[in-house]
Amino acid sequence: MAADSALLLSLVEEFVSGLQDSRAKDTATGVKDGQFTVLQLVEALGLSLTSSQPHTRARGVQLLSQVLQECYGELSESEVEVLIAFYENRLKDHYVITPYVLQGLRALTKCTVLPPGSAVSMLRSLFQDVHVQSLMLAERACVYNMLINLMESREAELKGLGADFVFGFVQSMDGERDPRNLLLAFQIAKNIIHRGYDLGKFAEELFEVTSCYFPIDFSPPPNDPHGITQEELIQTLRSVLTGTPRFAEFLLPLIIEKLDSDVQSAKLDSLQTLTACVSLYEHKDLAEFLPGLWASLRREVFQTASEKIEAAGLAAVTALTSCLSRSVLNSDSEDSLSTFLGLVLEDCQHHLSEPDLKLVWPSAKLLHAASSASCRASHVVTAAVLPSLIEQYSSRTECSQRRTLLEVLQGFILSVKTSQSSEKDESVFLPFRQSLCSIVFSALLESNAGLQITATCVLTSLGRQTGLLLDSDVLLAVEHLTRLVLEEEDHKVSLAIVECAGALAKLQPAAFITKMIPRLKLEIFTESMDQDNVNTLPTEHSHHAVRQRCLSALAAVSTEPSVVQESTPVLLEVLSSAHTGSVVFSVEEVVSVCRSLQRIAEQARDTEETGRCFHDVIIPRLLALALQAALQGESGSSGRRSPLVEEAVLSAMVPVISTTCSRIQPTFAGQTASRAVSLFLDGDVSFLPDNSFPSHIQLLKQQQPGASWSQTQLVCLLMGCVCSLPRSVEVPQLDRLLSELEELSCTCSHPLSYTSAAKCYAGLVNKREPGDSLDGLIQKTMKRVCCELDSPSSPVRTQAFTLLLWVAKALLLRYHPLSTALTDKLFSLLGDADLGSMAADGFSLLMSDSDDVLSRCCHADVRIMYRQRFFSENSAKLVQDFNSAPQEKKPSYLKALSNIVNKLPKQVQVTELPALLSLLLEALSYPDRGVQLSTLSCLEPVLLDPPPALIQQLEALVSRLLALTSSPAMSVRTTSLRCIQALSRFPEHEILPFRSRVLRGLSRPLDDRKRLVRSEAAEARGAWFLVGSPGGS
Amino acid sequence: MSGGTQLENANPLIFQRSGERLLTATDEDEDVHDPIDDREIFDLIRSINDPEHPLSLEELNVVEQVRVKVDDVASTVDIQFTPTIPHCSMATLIGLSIKVKLLRSLPDRFKIDVQITPGTHASEDAVNKQLADKERVAAALENSQLLEVVNQCLSTRTA
């Protein structure tokens, strides 16, 4: 014990007189370990605390405070009481001591055993004896932290202080300058307001002391050491200012004043603060400021150049209106909502009668914003505005004016939609129903494309509101839409029509089933009147276009199961007539039919009904038709080839099947899969409709080489089915299937057949369970492929390469350990004389998402970031191979490299670029156009946000790019010009030296023979003229 | 555009923008020479910003395609523009912006003539004379304040 006290004395001595700061830590450890108590420490400090030298006293207090900071948790209540009394007393002492006293007090505020009443007494002496703003930054922070701690633990006591607490705080923070402390001070103010402290008569003072920072303009120092952002300050201050309606009378004039500012961010902040504050206010808080607020808001929306400010202004109008609508009125107060809306209508309404002038849109937007706020507001606004809009529509004759009016009307319909969705009220548009419908229908009859498009949008929004379209109107609308589908030739209009039909069909399927589908069917099956006449090409062309529009309309309306039941039979009938030749359809039309089926499969609601329709009717029918066509194509008896053997048609059928099979309906999908497998492996045709097929069909076997491609290519349909199944569905006879697919892909000479077989094989391998059987399978395939590839005379090297590529992709996606062996083989093929360029292109396939197999929507096993992984594992090797390759083989390597880098995510490109930059720059000066183009397209996105490594290479980059602007290939010229334009956004001081050189270099492409090149050149040169020029950035 | 200032013409007529030029097959064809035509010149100047409104010259109908004449062979361009009101104080500035835009975007061989549409501005002759005077145009661009405004009219808006 004696040793301990001697040790303590020496520690104190060394700290106080020896000025060894580390002793504080040792003392604190001693106290924590129970070596000595705080009481002993105070006793040991005795002399220094009573010394006549302020600096010695300060040192003594410092030691005590630092110890307390470490072990405030171990103090007893009586100890705390004594310590607080001591510290409170020390606050009156010399100023050099104050910082350490505050530290000690802050430590004590964290004690859980703070005796009752001590918080109040601590604060009283603090507010009385300390002038916070003459303290240093850290001490001020100390005071704020004390307040925050006490507010957390002693809320009731502090509230007992009443308004004195608020006053004390106001005095402490008045004049605070440091953003770090402001953040704390705002936090305290926010707590005062949100936790219901009594503001007493100091509301205005509290507002003044915080609002003087509004609007906040703060840019953090360059390296941002404290991590404080302007946004953070804005948000905390905003929650202080908007926290209570008692601030309303001060805040609103301030906002009006700040809206006059020239600084855009100040305006934006003011508008957002206004939007936030009115959510708590009542009409009486707002009443006297309404005219002023409205004048400022109107000016901002009418005159601003910035969309952000316009949007914030409109949001503020909506918030104001909804605040006014919410308030309960007394019998004697005036209705401030109608006063406000009166102001809005007075200033905006007359602009709506000048639909050519600029202010029509800002006015309309303000009215839309007001009417979207509440039901009452929308009643007032629509009652005032709609009659005149409707009347104007009929009196104006110019299409552009009518279109503007119609768009304004649509804005009202859309704005009301949001506010009324929950209520069962009658729509505010009910009184105008009749006139709105007749306007829309008359607009649909116009010949002006813009007007028609707007009319379809209005029709859709009318349909979405309950009760606005009567049954008779719906029928009329469907008639109009059907007529327009058949007659309208403008591409944009017919797109809008089809979209509108799709939206309405979701709401009113019956009308579309009875009216539209039969009419479209009739039109599709009508053959062009005079098809023998050769001179009628235009009508032939237009008839084709009508069919296309009908097909896309059929697809668009088929979302509800009831419509799907009606529309898909029509499409299937088209396919079978196209096959038999009873009605002539071009290949392109048959492809569109398949596209429509695919779209229906994608968008139709995933019900059992539609599932059955697709799995039991559509897929068997598709397979049967394709099989019939294939068998017929082989026999060649009828003399004409069915369009269903065309590659384009088959490729369009694949997504129909794969989309259907990828839907999560395991029972149906499993059934379809086993049917398809038994069809392809065993020739089991029992599930196909109109079964008149010969028995021994062997679709995966090539009986006579070269003759039976029409049958082998059907393997792509098998691929669509088995490769898109959810992973829970098992594929029957998998091993046999795989070996037949491998055989087909390695022997067949027909490109679609062997590619599809390879893809199908890869799709199955990708999903197969890991294990020895999979490894064995891959090794077997690999051996066979390598054997073919290694013999230069083999006739099936391309086939072997295709299989290698797809299997490599399948394994790469799932991180299979054997994938490296396959990709290494691909890299080695880059040096191959025949396959080198194909291999280079293959890397693009390897790195990109494929849409039919091996994609996530086909439930393939795709790991995240496989591209980065592949790149980081192989880039060094690629560079090394490139350096050692003979000159004539280098293009393949460069192409492969740019293909790989092209597909990498941007973040990775930026980090990896420094290592590859010299290679890419070399690729730019390579004469091969493909390499140039692929490198440019890889550089272009990187240039938009250049990494430092690129900036160091500016000289090389500029000269290479300028040289490429006179390349013989147009695409190289345009892309290089786009890159040069991107360079103009580099840091100005870096590119300024190149300005005159680039401007000179760009004057030649301004006179290019191709217009597209000239326009890129003009844009790039314009951008470079602005570099370093006043007003440029 | 601060709160207090009043615009000369606060509520001008707005015209529809023409769409992007449609691409034709010959535009993509490497072997075909595309001559510089009226529409190409119009496309260069239609997106110039108005000095006081957040609108393009096309939307205010200050420039129209019918008032753009180009002769590719003779290397001449003639443009007439129409101020929105006869007393528009911005007329010279607009003319200067058009001229500068074309000087920057066309090959050197072209002679560029920018004039006010006859009968649409109070001090038509004075402005035309200023715009035709090479020395004065060059001198105007030495003035950094003027150059700043012109550059703002020519920069693509980012807000």
mmCIF file of N, CA and C in Angstrom, chain A residues 928-967:
data_model
loop_
_atom_site.group_PDB
_atom_site.id
_atom_site.type_symbol
_atom_site.label_atom_id
_atom_site.label_comp_id
_atom_site.label_asym_id
_atom_site.label_seq_id
_atom_site.Cartn_x
_atom_site.Cartn_y
_atom_site.Cartn_z
ATOM 1 N N ASP A 928 -4.745 -2.621 -88.813
ATOM 2 C CA ASP A 928 -5.964 -3.413 -88.937
ATOM 3 C C ASP A 928 -7.168 -2.624 -88.409
ATOM 4 N N ARG A 929 -8.184 -2.432 -89.260
ATOM 5 C CA ARG A 929 -9.342 -1.626 -88.893
ATOM 6 C C ARG A 929 -10.123 -2.216 -87.729
ATOM 7 N N GLY A 930 -10.280 -3.528 -87.766
ATOM 8 C CA GLY A 930 -11.039 -4.182 -86.697
ATOM 9 C C GLY A 930 -10.394 -3.908 -85.352
ATOM 10 N N VAL A 931 -9.063 -4.004 -85.314
ATOM 11 C CA VAL A 931 -8.340 -3.765 -84.067
ATOM 12 C C VAL A 931 -8.518 -2.315 -83.642
ATOM 13 N N GLN A 932 -8.392 -1.395 -84.622
ATOM 14 C CA GLN A 932 -8.532 0.027 -84.303
ATOM 15 C C GLN A 932 -9.901 0.297 -83.699
ATOM 16 N N LEU A 933 -10.915 -0.214 -84.351
ATOM 17 C CA LEU A 933 -12.277 0.085 -83.937
ATOM 18 C C LEU A 933 -12.566 -0.480 -82.556
ATOM 19 N N SER A 934 -12.149 -1.721 -82.378
ATOM 20 C CA SER A 934 -12.434 -2.348 -81.097
ATOM 21 C C SER A 934 -11.668 -1.662 -79.971
ATOM 22 N N THR A 935 -10.448 -1.182 -80.263
ATOM 23 C CA THR A 935 -9.695 -0.462 -79.235
ATOM 24 C C THR A 935 -10.320 0.886 -78.931
ATOM 25 N N LEU A 936 -10.771 1.569 -79.991
ATOM 26 C CA LEU A 936 -11.399 2.877 -79.775
ATOM 27 C C LEU A 936 -12.651 2.726 -78.926
ATOM 28 N N SER A 937 -13.444 1.698 -79.228
ATOM 29 C CA SER A 937 -14.689 1.567 -78.477
ATOM 30 C C SER A 937 -14.400 1.172 -77.043
ATOM 31 N N CYS A 938 -13.222 0.597 -76.829
ATOM 32 C CA CYS A 938 -12.841 0.252 -75.462
ATOM 33 C C CYS A 938 -12.313 1.477 -74.730
ATOM 34 N N LEU A 939 -11.656 2.393 -75.473
ATOM 35 C CA LEU A 939 -11.136 3.613 -74.844
ATOM 36 C C LEU A 939 -12.234 4.618 -74.549
ATOM 37 N N GLU A 940 -13.224 4.670 -75.429
ATOM 38 C CA GLU A 940 -14.203 5.759 -75.364
ATOM 39 C C GLU A 940 -14.860 5.904 -73.987
ATOM 40 N N PRO A 941 -15.411 4.820 -73.404
ATOM 41 C CA PRO A 941 -16.028 4.997 -72.081
ATOM 42 C C PRO A 941 -15.016 5.367 -71.009
ATOM 43 N N VAL A 942 -13.790 4.891 -71.149
ATOM 44 C CA VAL A 942 -12.782 5.203 -70.125
ATOM 45 C C VAL A 942 -12.438 6.687 -70.155
ATOM 46 N N LEU A 943 -12.482 7.264 -71.368
ATOM 47 C CA LEU A 943 -12.101 8.671 -71.502
ATOM 48 C C LEU A 943 -13.083 9.597 -70.795
ATOM 49 N N LEU A 944 -14.305 9.129 -70.576
ATOM 50 C CA LEU A 944 -15.295 10.000 -69.950
ATOM 51 C C LEU A 944 -14.939 10.278 -68.491
ATOM 52 N N ASP A 945 -14.191 9.385 -67.877
ATOM 53 C CA ASP A 945 -13.781 9.609 -66.500
ATOM 54 C C ASP A 945 -12.342 9.128 -66.378
ATOM 55 N N PRO A 946 -11.400 9.938 -66.881
ATOM 56 C CA PRO A 946 -10.058 9.422 -67.141
ATOM 57 C C PRO A 946 -9.266 9.119 -65.877
ATOM 58 N N PRO A 947 -8.625 7.972 -65.822
ATOM 59 C CA PRO A 947 -7.701 7.682 -64.730
ATOM 60 C C PRO A 947 -6.397 8.456 -64.955
ATOM 61 N N PRO A 948 -5.661 8.718 -63.869
ATOM 62 C CA PRO A 948 -4.430 9.516 -63.987
ATOM 63 C C PRO A 948 -3.441 8.943 -65.007
ATOM 64 N N ALA A 949 -3.392 7.604 -65.115
ATOM 65 C CA ALA A 949 -2.422 7.003 -66.024
ATOM 66 C C ALA A 949 -2.648 7.472 -67.452
ATOM 67 N N LEU A 950 -3.901 7.686 -67.781
ATOM 68 C CA LEU A 950 -4.234 8.085 -69.141
ATOM 69 C C LEU A 950 -3.746 9.506 -69.397
ATOM 70 N N ILE A 951 -3.853 10.340 -68.359
ATOM 71 C CA ILE A 951 -3.485 11.739 -68.531
ATOM 72 C C ILE A 951 -1.994 11.865 -68.821
ATOM 73 N N GLN A 952 -1.211 10.957 -68.250
ATOM 74 C CA GLN A 952 0.225 11.009 -68.525
ATOM 75 C C GLN A 952 0.535 10.668 -69.975
ATOM 76 N N GLN A 953 -0.357 9.958 -70.604
ATOM 77 C CA GLN A 953 -0.107 9.515 -71.974
ATOM 78 C C GLN A 953 -0.784 10.404 -73.002
ATOM 79 N N LEU A 954 -1.208 11.616 -72.558
ATOM 80 C CA LEU A 954 -1.992 12.460 -73.457
ATOM 81 C C LEU A 954 -1.330 12.678 -74.809
ATOM 82 N N GLU A 955 -0.021 12.940 -74.783
ATOM 83 C CA GLU A 955 0.705 13.224 -76.025
ATOM 84 C C GLU A 955 0.483 12.113 -77.047
ATOM 85 N N ALA A 956 0.732 10.878 -76.606
ATOM 86 C CA ALA A 956 0.578 9.746 -77.513
ATOM 87 C C ALA A 956 -0.865 9.599 -77.947
ATOM 88 N N LEU A 957 -1.765 9.774 -76.995
ATOM 89 C CA LEU A 957 -3.179 9.587 -77.281
ATOM 90 C C LEU A 957 -3.659 10.589 -78.321
ATOM 91 N N VAL A 958 -3.321 11.875 -78.105
ATOM 92 C CA VAL A 958 -3.783 12.912 -79.023
ATOM 93 C C VAL A 958 -3.249 12.655 -80.424
ATOM 94 N N SER A 959 -1.962 12.334 -80.537
ATOM 95 C CA SER A 959 -1.423 12.200 -81.896
ATOM 96 C C SER A 959 -2.004 10.968 -82.592
ATOM 97 N N ARG A 960 -2.209 9.874 -81.877
ATOM 98 C CA ARG A 960 -2.784 8.687 -82.516
ATOM 99 C C ARG A 960 -4.215 8.946 -82.936
ATOM 100 N N LEU A 961 -4.985 9.587 -82.042
ATOM 101 C CA LEU A 961 -6.391 9.829 -82.370
ATOM 102 C C LEU A 961 -6.513 10.777 -83.557
ATOM 103 N N LEU A 962 -5.681 11.822 -83.576
ATOM 104 C CA LEU A 962 -5.752 12.747 -84.706
ATOM 105 C C LEU A 962 -5.403 12.032 -86.005
ATOM 106 N N ALA A 963 -4.452 11.119 -85.934
ATOM 107 C CA ALA A 963 -4.077 10.388 -87.149
ATOM 108 C C ALA A 963 -5.250 9.539 -87.638
ATOM 109 N N LEU A 964 -5.997 8.982 -86.706
ATOM 110 C CA LEU A 964 -7.103 8.110 -87.106
ATOM 111 C C LEU A 964 -8.266 8.875 -87.736
ATOM 112 N N THR A 965 -8.319 10.205 -87.540
ATOM 113 C CA THR A 965 -9.441 10.934 -88.135
ATOM 114 C C THR A 965 -9.360 10.953 -89.656
ATOM 115 N N SER A 966 -8.226 10.544 -90.230
ATOM 116 C CA SER A 966 -8.183 10.463 -91.693
ATOM 117 C C SER A 966 -8.112 9.013 -92.157
ATOM 118 N N SER A 967 -8.562 8.099 -91.319
ATOM 119 C CA SER A 967 -8.591 6.690 -91.700
ATOM 120 C C SER A 967 -9.578 6.479 -92.855
#
